[in-house]
């Protein structure tokens, strides 16, 4: 029985141990399962953190990129502000010195020797012109300044009492004269009205026989001008506006000071109708002469015309300038009005021209079929000058300063060559010898530039690269121009006048402005008095029935015309002296 009890107890113990074991196994399984879950949760958390890190990194990268972009935009805007301030308040001169005291010459830097295409330092030193002391221009004397102005002597006399000797009362005897001072006297303009009447005559004997014979006085000069004004009056209105930049409304006030009422509409009508009738034939003749040349230059500038058909008053129109090049021929300067800046305007105007065309970077000139374009180095220099940061003009590490040194060297060499040689063949040879290595060095330097996108330097490099094929064209002929400065100087009178009269009212007025500006600038370029040349043309009344040989006799380069204009100037000066009356004495 005890054995049975023990057996039962043992069996119960085994059962109890089994239960405990199973519980432990269950607990272990639960623990393992919990660890697995935690492990999975940790893995998921790690994956989520990795994704979050990637997202945050992408956000940081985007923020850095955005900050970099904003920083660059800020720097570009600072450059624009500095440029605008320089244009508004700074000097307008683009000239730069070649050698700066205390600085090494950029052309002596060793970097140039790394590229065989670039000009070498030792070679360039031989190209540098000799430094000579610049001769100061002598101050003009009074005789030079008043050349061509009539001189009238004024004598400082004694009174009758003062002509007696204070000691003995004997009358004093004149022993000579002594110069005291010189004065420039302005004689204001005066107006007159000429009323022409013809004297009529008849034969009294024939009258008795009922055969009337009547003759009328004639001067052979019928009044062909539009309006009551004489040729000199119309020329004066043109001279005041297109040479002195005086708009019609100011001239209207000026005429009132002289005692006449002439409205601005009347003056505009005089200019438009007379220029169309009598200046246009000369304009077209000058145009034909320009197309015969082998070297031409061009430029254009905006113009506002208020009443153009089917266009808003604020829309830009353009005034073009075409002129002869530096080929040694007579200077020809022509203005042309157009509604747009389309290159077809240049194509139409230069139809038949074959030769070299100097102009700015405007791509519209590429349409001119038979013209070979040359690049303006002054525009290249202008873009590089704008890219130089404020106060950094002496920092040779800046690419913009380095580029400017190349350009300045070319301009200096060009001045030296032009002053030294008069033959175009000699100019070409000297350019190939002295300037071509510098041009090649500049192009090699240009290829090494990688400026920040959107910066002023980036704009300069892009501008130059787009005109790279034209940069060396001027080396082909000594008559080719190095820059377009002549055109810009010729169009400047128009831009200065535009600041005063602001706009043209109608297309007819704009076209008349182009024609009259042409006559004015042609007179200036050929060295004749503008006012008297305009008067001369209005008196000769050129017309479209005249041949080119007849029109040639009215051109400002004609020696007969020059002599006539010079005679008129002298005669006019003498007339002013006579208008003052008999010489009076001063006390």
PDB file of C-alpha atoms in Angstrom, residues 285-564:
ATOM      1  CA  UNK A 285      21.363 110.952-104.061  1.00  0.00           C
ATOM      2  CA  UNK A 286      23.432 110.565-100.886  1.00  0.00           C
ATOM      3  CA  UNK A 287      21.849 107.129-100.433  1.00  0.00           C
ATOM      4  CA  UNK A 288      22.981 106.029-103.908  1.00  0.00           C
ATOM      5  CA  UNK A 289      26.483 107.287-103.198  1.00  0.00           C
ATOM      6  CA  UNK A 290      26.632 105.311 -99.940  1.00  0.00           C
ATOM      7  CA  UNK A 291      25.657 102.039-101.647  1.00  0.00           C
ATOM      8  CA  UNK A 292      28.620 102.432-104.003  1.00  0.00           C
ATOM      9  CA  UNK A 293      31.074 102.341-101.103  1.00  0.00           C
ATOM     10  CA  UNK A 294      32.792  99.194 -99.866  1.00  0.00           C
ATOM     11  CA  UNK A 295      32.779 100.096 -96.172  1.00  0.00           C
ATOM     12  CA  UNK A 296      29.715 101.150 -94.186  1.00  0.00           C
ATOM     13  CA  UNK A 297      28.645 101.534 -90.560  1.00  0.00           C
ATOM     14  CA  UNK A 298      25.211 101.357 -88.905  1.00  0.00           C
ATOM     15  CA  UNK A 299      23.447 101.986 -85.624  1.00  0.00           C
ATOM     16  CA  UNK A 300      19.878 102.455 -84.368  1.00  0.00           C
ATOM     17  CA  UNK A 301      18.078 104.067 -81.434  1.00  0.00           C
ATOM     18  CA  UNK A 302      14.454 104.105 -80.181  1.00  0.00           C
ATOM     19  CA  UNK A 303      12.025 106.838 -81.175  1.00  0.00           C
ATOM     20  CA  UNK A 304       8.465 107.503 -80.007  1.00  0.00           C
ATOM     21  CA  UNK A 305       5.908 108.471 -82.671  1.00  0.00           C
ATOM     22  CA  UNK A 306       2.474 109.265 -81.266  1.00  0.00           C
ATOM     23  CA  UNK A 307       0.127 108.822 -84.220  1.00  0.00           C
ATOM     24  CA  UNK A 308       1.275 105.798 -86.178  1.00  0.00           C
ATOM     25  CA  UNK A 309      -1.517 103.856 -87.933  1.00  0.00           C
ATOM     26  CA  UNK A 310      -2.816 100.910 -85.884  1.00  0.00           C
ATOM     27  CA  UNK A 311      -0.138 101.316 -83.208  1.00  0.00           C
ATOM     28  CA  UNK A 312      -0.237 102.525 -79.636  1.00  0.00           C
ATOM     29  CA  UNK A 313       1.447 105.827 -78.822  1.00  0.00           C
ATOM     30  CA  UNK A 314       3.742 104.062 -76.325  1.00  0.00           C
ATOM     31  CA  UNK A 315       5.059 101.618 -78.942  1.00  0.00           C
ATOM     32  CA  UNK A 316       8.731 101.988 -79.829  1.00  0.00           C
ATOM     33  CA  UNK A 317       9.734 103.070 -83.288  1.00  0.00           C
ATOM     34  CA  UNK A 318      13.339 103.417 -84.439  1.00  0.00           C
ATOM     35  CA  UNK A 319      15.698 105.892 -86.048  1.00  0.00           C
ATOM     36  CA  UNK A 320      18.472 104.179 -87.965  1.00  0.00           C
ATOM     37  CA  UNK A 321      21.820 105.657 -88.916  1.00  0.00           C
ATOM     38  CA  UNK A 322      23.886 104.491 -91.865  1.00  0.00           C
ATOM     39  CA  UNK A 323      27.178 106.096 -92.745  1.00  0.00           C
ATOM     40  CA  UNK A 324      30.337 105.560 -94.768  1.00  0.00           C
ATOM     41  CA  UNK A 325      33.287 103.839 -93.150  1.00  0.00           C
ATOM     42  CA  UNK A 326      36.892 104.871 -92.584  1.00  0.00           C
ATOM     43  CA  UNK A 327      37.985 104.222 -96.172  1.00  0.00           C
ATOM     44  CA  UNK A 328      39.339 107.713 -96.855  1.00  0.00           C
ATOM     45  CA  UNK A 329      36.377 108.783 -99.008  1.00  0.00           C
ATOM     46  CA  UNK A 330      33.962 111.652 -98.528  1.00  0.00           C
ATOM     47  CA  UNK A 331      31.834 111.197 -95.383  1.00  0.00           C
ATOM     48  CA  UNK A 332      28.188 110.265 -95.989  1.00  0.00           C
ATOM     49  CA  UNK A 333      25.698 110.151 -93.097  1.00  0.00           C
ATOM     50  CA  UNK A 334      22.061 109.104 -93.503  1.00  0.00           C
ATOM     51  CA  UNK A 335      19.173 108.765 -91.055  1.00  0.00           C
ATOM     52  CA  UNK A 336      16.176 106.506 -91.654  1.00  0.00           C
ATOM     53  CA  UNK A 337      12.906 106.223 -89.731  1.00  0.00           C
ATOM     54  CA  UNK A 338      11.073 102.905 -89.386  1.00  0.00           C
ATOM     55  CA  UNK A 339       8.216 101.605 -87.256  1.00  0.00           C
ATOM     56  CA  UNK A 340      10.137  98.539 -86.043  1.00  0.00           C
ATOM     57  CA  UNK A 341      13.652  97.309 -85.424  1.00  0.00           C
ATOM     58  CA  UNK A 342      13.274  94.385 -87.803  1.00  0.00           C
ATOM     59  CA  UNK A 343      16.415  93.491 -89.696  1.00  0.00           C
ATOM     60  CA  UNK A 344      14.467  93.813 -92.953  1.00  0.00           C
ATOM     61  CA  UNK A 345      14.782  97.591 -92.596  1.00  0.00           C
ATOM     62  CA  UNK A 346      18.561  97.299 -92.838  1.00  0.00           C
ATOM     63  CA  UNK A 347      18.194  94.837 -95.742  1.00  0.00           C
ATOM     64  CA  UNK A 348      15.962  97.234 -97.698  1.00  0.00           C
ATOM     65  CA  UNK A 349      18.131 100.287 -97.047  1.00  0.00           C
ATOM     66  CA  UNK A 350      21.419  98.509 -97.878  1.00  0.00           C
ATOM     67  CA  UNK A 351      20.057  96.700-100.918  1.00  0.00           C
ATOM     68  CA  UNK A 352      22.900  96.621-103.428  1.00  0.00           C
ATOM     69  CA  UNK A 353      25.657  97.252-100.874  1.00  0.00           C
ATOM     70  CA  UNK A 354      28.621  94.885-101.078  1.00  0.00           C
ATOM     71  CA  UNK A 355      31.396  95.235 -98.551  1.00  0.00           C
ATOM     72  CA  UNK A 356      32.272  95.374 -94.864  1.00  0.00           C
ATOM     73  CA  UNK A 357      29.551  96.481 -92.431  1.00  0.00           C
ATOM     74  CA  UNK A 358      30.516  97.709 -88.966  1.00  0.00           C
ATOM     75  CA  UNK A 359      27.659  97.634 -86.453  1.00  0.00           C
ATOM     76  CA  UNK A 360      26.824  96.654 -82.900  1.00  0.00           C
ATOM     77  CA  UNK A 361      25.795  93.185 -81.743  1.00  0.00           C
ATOM     78  CA  UNK A 362      22.210  93.331 -83.076  1.00  0.00           C
ATOM     79  CA  UNK A 363      21.582  90.133 -85.044  1.00  0.00           C
ATOM     80  CA  UNK A 364      19.193  91.859 -87.473  1.00  0.00           C
ATOM     81  CA  UNK A 365      22.183  93.043 -89.508  1.00  0.00           C
ATOM     82  CA  UNK A 366      22.965  89.403 -90.319  1.00  0.00           C
ATOM     83  CA  UNK A 367      20.143  89.535 -92.848  1.00  0.00           C
ATOM     84  CA  UNK A 368      22.034  91.949 -95.110  1.00  0.00           C
ATOM     85  CA  UNK A 369      23.023  89.431 -97.801  1.00  0.00           C
ATOM     86  CA  UNK A 370      26.226  90.793 -99.338  1.00  0.00           C
ATOM     87  CA  UNK A 371      27.654  92.489 -96.255  1.00  0.00           C
ATOM     88  CA  UNK A 372      30.555  91.068 -94.248  1.00  0.00           C
ATOM     89  CA  UNK A 373      30.080  92.007 -90.609  1.00  0.00           C
ATOM     90  CA  UNK A 374      32.814  93.299 -88.360  1.00  0.00           C
ATOM     91  CA  UNK A 375      32.467  93.406 -84.581  1.00  0.00           C
ATOM     92  CA  UNK A 376      32.678  96.572 -82.514  1.00  0.00           C
ATOM     93  CA  UNK A 377      35.426  96.228 -79.912  1.00  0.00           C
ATOM     94  CA  UNK A 378      34.032  99.214 -78.013  1.00  0.00           C
ATOM     95  CA  UNK A 379      30.889  97.184 -77.253  1.00  0.00           C
ATOM     96  CA  UNK A 380      33.063  94.262 -76.124  1.00  0.00           C
ATOM     97  CA  UNK A 381      34.928  96.592 -73.773  1.00  0.00           C
ATOM     98  CA  UNK A 382      31.651  98.075 -72.511  1.00  0.00           C
ATOM     99  CA  UNK A 383      30.310  94.691 -71.405  1.00  0.00           C
ATOM    100  CA  UNK A 384      33.556  93.817 -69.638  1.00  0.00           C
ATOM    101  CA  UNK A 385      33.688  97.239 -67.974  1.00  0.00           C
ATOM    102  CA  UNK A 386      30.159  96.702 -66.637  1.00  0.00           C
ATOM    103  CA  UNK A 387      31.251  93.345 -65.199  1.00  0.00           C
ATOM    104  CA  UNK A 388      33.983  94.876 -63.019  1.00  0.00           C
ATOM    105  CA  UNK A 389      32.728  95.148 -59.399  1.00  0.00           C
ATOM    106  CA  UNK A 390      32.784  98.524 -57.737  1.00  0.00           C
ATOM    107  CA  UNK A 391      36.237  99.409 -56.442  1.00  0.00           C
ATOM    108  CA  UNK A 392      37.862  96.339 -58.058  1.00  0.00           C
ATOM    109  CA  UNK A 393      39.297  97.938 -61.192  1.00  0.00           C
ATOM    110  CA  UNK A 394      42.862  97.193 -60.002  1.00  0.00           C
ATOM    111  CA  UNK A 395      42.238  93.584 -58.962  1.00  0.00           C
ATOM    112  CA  UNK A 396      44.064  91.552 -61.610  1.00  0.00           C
ATOM    113  CA  UNK A 397      42.652  88.292 -60.263  1.00  0.00           C
ATOM    114  CA  UNK A 398      39.176  89.188 -61.563  1.00  0.00           C
ATOM    115  CA  UNK A 399      38.462  87.830 -65.059  1.00  0.00           C
ATOM    116  CA  UNK A 400      36.640  91.012 -66.055  1.00  0.00           C
ATOM    117  CA  UNK A 401      39.730  93.106 -65.244  1.00  0.00           C
ATOM    118  CA  UNK A 402      41.926  90.683 -67.167  1.00  0.00           C
ATOM    119  CA  UNK A 403      39.667  90.952 -70.213  1.00  0.00           C
ATOM    120  CA  UNK A 404      39.706  94.747 -69.976  1.00  0.00           C
ATOM    121  CA  UNK A 405      43.506  94.743 -70.082  1.00  0.00           C
ATOM    122  CA  UNK A 406      43.429  92.844 -73.378  1.00  0.00           C
ATOM    123  CA  UNK A 407      40.892  95.288 -74.847  1.00  0.00           C
ATOM    124  CA  UNK A 408      42.784  98.352 -73.621  1.00  0.00           C
ATOM    125  CA  UNK A 409      45.943  97.023 -75.185  1.00  0.00           C
ATOM    126  CA  UNK A 410      44.164  96.643 -78.531  1.00  0.00           C
ATOM    127  CA  UNK A 411      42.746 100.169 -78.378  1.00  0.00           C
ATOM    128  CA  UNK A 412      46.155 101.572 -77.522  1.00  0.00           C
ATOM    129  CA  UNK A 413      47.836  99.734 -80.369  1.00  0.00           C
ATOM    130  CA  UNK A 414      45.099 100.850 -82.751  1.00  0.00           C
ATOM    131  CA  UNK A 415      45.645 104.508 -81.808  1.00  0.00           C
ATOM    132  CA  UNK A 416      49.405 104.183 -82.269  1.00  0.00           C
ATOM    133  CA  UNK A 417      49.070 102.444 -85.651  1.00  0.00           C
ATOM    134  CA  UNK A 418      46.505 104.936 -86.974  1.00  0.00           C
ATOM    135  CA  UNK A 419      48.658 107.879 -85.934  1.00  0.00           C
ATOM    136  CA  UNK A 420      51.829 106.386 -87.384  1.00  0.00           C
ATOM    137  CA  UNK A 421      50.674 105.038 -90.757  1.00  0.00           C
ATOM    138  CA  UNK A 422      48.580 106.749 -93.425  1.00  0.00           C
ATOM    139  CA  UNK A 423      48.583 103.922 -95.955  1.00  0.00           C
ATOM    140  CA  UNK A 424      45.841 101.328 -95.524  1.00  0.00           C
ATOM    141  CA  UNK A 425      48.226  98.546 -96.588  1.00  0.00           C
ATOM    142  CA  UNK A 426      50.660  99.644 -93.883  1.00  0.00           C
ATOM    143  CA  UNK A 427      47.828  99.712 -91.328  1.00  0.00           C
ATOM    144  CA  UNK A 428      46.813  96.167 -92.272  1.00  0.00           C
ATOM    145  CA  UNK A 429      50.399  94.920 -92.012  1.00  0.00           C
ATOM    146  CA  UNK A 430      50.918  96.598 -88.623  1.00  0.00           C
ATOM    147  CA  UNK A 431      47.643  95.186 -87.312  1.00  0.00           C
ATOM    148  CA  UNK A 432      48.621  91.640 -88.311  1.00  0.00           C
ATOM    149  CA  UNK A 433      52.005  92.050 -86.688  1.00  0.00           C
ATOM    150  CA  UNK A 434      51.026  93.784 -83.468  1.00  0.00           C
ATOM    151  CA  UNK A 435      47.291  93.279 -82.833  1.00  0.00           C
ATOM    152  CA  UNK A 436      46.640  89.759 -84.120  1.00  0.00           C
ATOM    153  CA  UNK A 437      48.672  88.072 -81.310  1.00  0.00           C
ATOM    154  CA  UNK A 438      46.713  90.053 -78.719  1.00  0.00           C
ATOM    155  CA  UNK A 439      43.398  89.068 -80.341  1.00  0.00           C
ATOM    156  CA  UNK A 440      44.427  85.403 -80.317  1.00  0.00           C
ATOM    157  CA  UNK A 441      45.484  85.689 -76.687  1.00  0.00           C
ATOM    158  CA  UNK A 442      42.145  87.279 -75.839  1.00  0.00           C
ATOM    159  CA  UNK A 443      40.203  84.464 -77.533  1.00  0.00           C
ATOM    160  CA  UNK A 444      42.314  81.858 -75.748  1.00  0.00           C
ATOM    161  CA  UNK A 445      41.614  83.605 -72.441  1.00  0.00           C
ATOM    162  CA  UNK A 446      37.916  83.721 -73.328  1.00  0.00           C
ATOM    163  CA  UNK A 447      37.764  79.937 -73.781  1.00  0.00           C
ATOM    164  CA  UNK A 448      39.041  79.456 -70.218  1.00  0.00           C
ATOM    165  CA  UNK A 449      36.250  81.479 -68.618  1.00  0.00           C
ATOM    166  CA  UNK A 450      33.450  79.755 -66.704  1.00  0.00           C
ATOM    167  CA  UNK A 451      31.541  82.563 -64.972  1.00  0.00           C
ATOM    168  CA  UNK A 452      28.656  82.151 -62.565  1.00  0.00           C
ATOM    169  CA  UNK A 453      25.369  81.839 -64.386  1.00  0.00           C
ATOM    170  CA  UNK A 454      23.374  85.052 -64.501  1.00  0.00           C
ATOM    171  CA  UNK A 455      26.253  87.288 -63.409  1.00  0.00           C
ATOM    172  CA  UNK A 456      27.448  90.349 -65.308  1.00  0.00           C
ATOM    173  CA  UNK A 457      30.554  88.440 -66.326  1.00  0.00           C
ATOM    174  CA  UNK A 458      28.359  85.635 -67.677  1.00  0.00           C
ATOM    175  CA  UNK A 459      26.475  88.158 -69.815  1.00  0.00           C
ATOM    176  CA  UNK A 460      29.749  89.616 -71.042  1.00  0.00           C
ATOM    177  CA  UNK A 461      31.202  86.218 -71.979  1.00  0.00           C
ATOM    178  CA  UNK A 462      27.966  85.191 -73.711  1.00  0.00           C
ATOM    179  CA  UNK A 463      27.893  88.463 -75.672  1.00  0.00           C
ATOM    180  CA  UNK A 464      31.492  88.045 -76.796  1.00  0.00           C
ATOM    181  CA  UNK A 465      31.141  84.357 -77.686  1.00  0.00           C
ATOM    182  CA  UNK A 466      28.082  85.110 -79.837  1.00  0.00           C
ATOM    183  CA  UNK A 467      30.187  87.563 -81.877  1.00  0.00           C
ATOM    184  CA  UNK A 468      33.383  85.558 -81.887  1.00  0.00           C
ATOM    185  CA  UNK A 469      33.359  84.977 -85.662  1.00  0.00           C
ATOM    186  CA  UNK A 470      33.384  88.765 -86.309  1.00  0.00           C
ATOM    187  CA  UNK A 471      36.142  89.762 -83.876  1.00  0.00           C
ATOM    188  CA  UNK A 472      39.040  89.240 -86.297  1.00  0.00           C
ATOM    189  CA  UNK A 473      37.351  90.490 -89.485  1.00  0.00           C
ATOM    190  CA  UNK A 474      38.828  93.972 -89.159  1.00  0.00           C
ATOM    191  CA  UNK A 475      42.314  92.490 -89.638  1.00  0.00           C
ATOM    192  CA  UNK A 476      41.496  91.647 -93.273  1.00  0.00           C
ATOM    193  CA  UNK A 477      41.679  95.230 -94.564  1.00  0.00           C
ATOM    194  CA  UNK A 478      43.289  98.411 -93.283  1.00  0.00           C
ATOM    195  CA  UNK A 479      40.134 100.342 -94.176  1.00  0.00           C
ATOM    196  CA  UNK A 480      37.993  98.285 -91.780  1.00  0.00           C
ATOM    197  CA  UNK A 481      36.909 100.076 -88.629  1.00  0.00           C
ATOM    198  CA  UNK A 482      38.016  98.806 -85.240  1.00  0.00           C
ATOM    199  CA  UNK A 483      34.891 100.081 -83.451  1.00  0.00           C
ATOM    200  CA  UNK A 484      31.498 101.576 -84.200  1.00  0.00           C
ATOM    201  CA  UNK A 485      32.286 104.833 -82.410  1.00  0.00           C
ATOM    202  CA  UNK A 486      31.882 106.928 -85.562  1.00  0.00           C
ATOM    203  CA  UNK A 487      28.266 105.773 -85.918  1.00  0.00           C
ATOM    204  CA  UNK A 488      27.531 106.390 -82.253  1.00  0.00           C
ATOM    205  CA  UNK A 489      29.009 109.885 -82.518  1.00  0.00           C
ATOM    206  CA  UNK A 490      26.904 110.559 -85.610  1.00  0.00           C
ATOM    207  CA  UNK A 491      23.656 109.400 -83.987  1.00  0.00           C
ATOM    208  CA  UNK A 492      24.353 111.273 -80.740  1.00  0.00           C
ATOM    209  CA  UNK A 493      22.904 114.618 -81.985  1.00  0.00           C
ATOM    210  CA  UNK A 494      19.592 112.843 -82.511  1.00  0.00           C
ATOM    211  CA  UNK A 495      19.609 111.258 -79.046  1.00  0.00           C
ATOM    212  CA  UNK A 496      20.515 114.598 -77.448  1.00  0.00           C
ATOM    213  CA  UNK A 497      17.759 116.383 -79.349  1.00  0.00           C
ATOM    214  CA  UNK A 498      15.285 113.654 -78.391  1.00  0.00           C
ATOM    215  CA  UNK A 499      15.741 114.566 -74.723  1.00  0.00           C
ATOM    216  CA  UNK A 500      14.324 117.996 -75.540  1.00  0.00           C
ATOM    217  CA  UNK A 501      11.531 117.373 -78.032  1.00  0.00           C
ATOM    218  CA  UNK A 502      10.789 113.857 -76.638  1.00  0.00           C
ATOM    219  CA  UNK A 503       8.742 112.457 -79.560  1.00  0.00           C
ATOM    220  CA  UNK A 504       7.466 112.945 -83.108  1.00  0.00           C
ATOM    221  CA  UNK A 505       3.773 113.550 -83.633  1.00  0.00           C
ATOM    222  CA  UNK A 506       3.289 111.734 -86.949  1.00  0.00           C
ATOM    223  CA  UNK A 507       5.226 109.391 -89.257  1.00  0.00           C
ATOM    224  CA  UNK A 508       5.583 112.284 -91.724  1.00  0.00           C
ATOM    225  CA  UNK A 509       7.259 114.320 -88.992  1.00  0.00           C
ATOM    226  CA  UNK A 510       9.578 111.414 -88.149  1.00  0.00           C
ATOM    227  CA  UNK A 511      10.557 110.976 -91.796  1.00  0.00           C
ATOM    228  CA  UNK A 512      11.124 114.726 -92.149  1.00  0.00           C
ATOM    229  CA  UNK A 513      13.338 114.588 -89.054  1.00  0.00           C
ATOM    230  CA  UNK A 514      15.414 111.818 -90.646  1.00  0.00           C
ATOM    231  CA  UNK A 515      15.871 113.831 -93.849  1.00  0.00           C
ATOM    232  CA  UNK A 516      16.747 117.136 -92.142  1.00  0.00           C
ATOM    233  CA  UNK A 517      19.094 115.426 -89.658  1.00  0.00           C
ATOM    234  CA  UNK A 518      20.831 113.932 -92.692  1.00  0.00           C
ATOM    235  CA  UNK A 519      21.386 117.380 -94.240  1.00  0.00           C
ATOM    236  CA  UNK A 520      22.600 118.786 -90.913  1.00  0.00           C
ATOM    237  CA  UNK A 521      25.085 115.986 -90.234  1.00  0.00           C
ATOM    238  CA  UNK A 522      26.280 115.965 -93.847  1.00  0.00           C
ATOM    239  CA  UNK A 523      27.093 119.661 -93.521  1.00  0.00           C
ATOM    240  CA  UNK A 524      28.957 119.062 -90.258  1.00  0.00           C
ATOM    241  CA  UNK A 525      30.901 116.084 -91.602  1.00  0.00           C
ATOM    242  CA  UNK A 526      32.035 118.016 -94.679  1.00  0.00           C
ATOM    243  CA  UNK A 527      33.010 121.133 -92.748  1.00  0.00           C
ATOM    244  CA  UNK A 528      30.436 123.656 -93.988  1.00  0.00           C
ATOM    245  CA  UNK A 529      28.204 125.997 -91.997  1.00  0.00           C
ATOM    246  CA  UNK A 530      24.961 124.154 -91.238  1.00  0.00           C
ATOM    247  CA  UNK A 531      22.542 127.096 -91.344  1.00  0.00           C
ATOM    248  CA  UNK A 532      23.928 128.555 -94.559  1.00  0.00           C
ATOM    249  CA  UNK A 533      24.004 125.142 -96.253  1.00  0.00           C
ATOM    250  CA  UNK A 534      20.333 124.536 -95.407  1.00  0.00           C
ATOM    251  CA  UNK A 535      19.529 128.003 -96.748  1.00  0.00           C
ATOM    252  CA  UNK A 536      21.572 127.304 -99.876  1.00  0.00           C
ATOM    253  CA  UNK A 537      19.648 124.100-100.619  1.00  0.00           C
ATOM    254  CA  UNK A 538      16.271 125.763-100.076  1.00  0.00           C
ATOM    255  CA  UNK A 539      17.276 128.529-102.482  1.00  0.00           C
ATOM    256  CA  UNK A 540      18.496 126.079-105.128  1.00  0.00           C
ATOM    257  CA  UNK A 541      15.341 123.924-104.666  1.00  0.00           C
ATOM    258  CA  UNK A 542      16.670 120.503-105.771  1.00  0.00           C
ATOM    259  CA  UNK A 543      14.060 118.277-107.388  1.00  0.00           C
ATOM    260  CA  UNK A 544      13.673 114.694-108.542  1.00  0.00           C
ATOM    261  CA  UNK A 545      14.058 115.732-112.201  1.00  0.00           C
ATOM    262  CA  UNK A 546      17.706 116.622-111.639  1.00  0.00           C
ATOM    263  CA  UNK A 547      20.416 114.208-112.738  1.00  0.00           C
ATOM    264  CA  UNK A 548      23.118 112.955-110.403  1.00  0.00           C
ATOM    265  CA  UNK A 549      25.579 115.330-112.065  1.00  0.00           C
ATOM    266  CA  UNK A 550      23.322 118.272-111.210  1.00  0.00           C
ATOM    267  CA  UNK A 551      22.817 117.087-107.649  1.00  0.00           C
ATOM    268  CA  UNK A 552      26.574 116.632-107.292  1.00  0.00           C
ATOM    269  CA  UNK A 553      26.924 120.396-107.764  1.00  0.00           C
ATOM    270  CA  UNK A 554      24.794 120.918-104.619  1.00  0.00           C
ATOM    271  CA  UNK A 555      26.598 118.375-102.411  1.00  0.00           C
ATOM    272  CA  UNK A 556      28.405 119.753 -99.325  1.00  0.00           C
ATOM    273  CA  UNK A 557      31.743 118.275-100.439  1.00  0.00           C
ATOM    274  CA  UNK A 558      31.649 120.217-103.708  1.00  0.00           C
ATOM    275  CA  UNK A 559      34.382 122.879-103.684  1.00  0.00           C
ATOM    276  CA  UNK A 560      32.131 125.450-105.346  1.00  0.00           C
ATOM    277  CA  UNK A 561      29.504 124.935-102.657  1.00  0.00           C
ATOM    278  CA  UNK A 562      32.119 125.234 -99.903  1.00  0.00           C
ATOM    279  CA  UNK A 563      33.387 128.494-101.368  1.00  0.00           C
ATOM    280  CA  UNK A 564      29.846 129.863-101.634  1.00  0.00           C
TER     281      UNK A 564
END
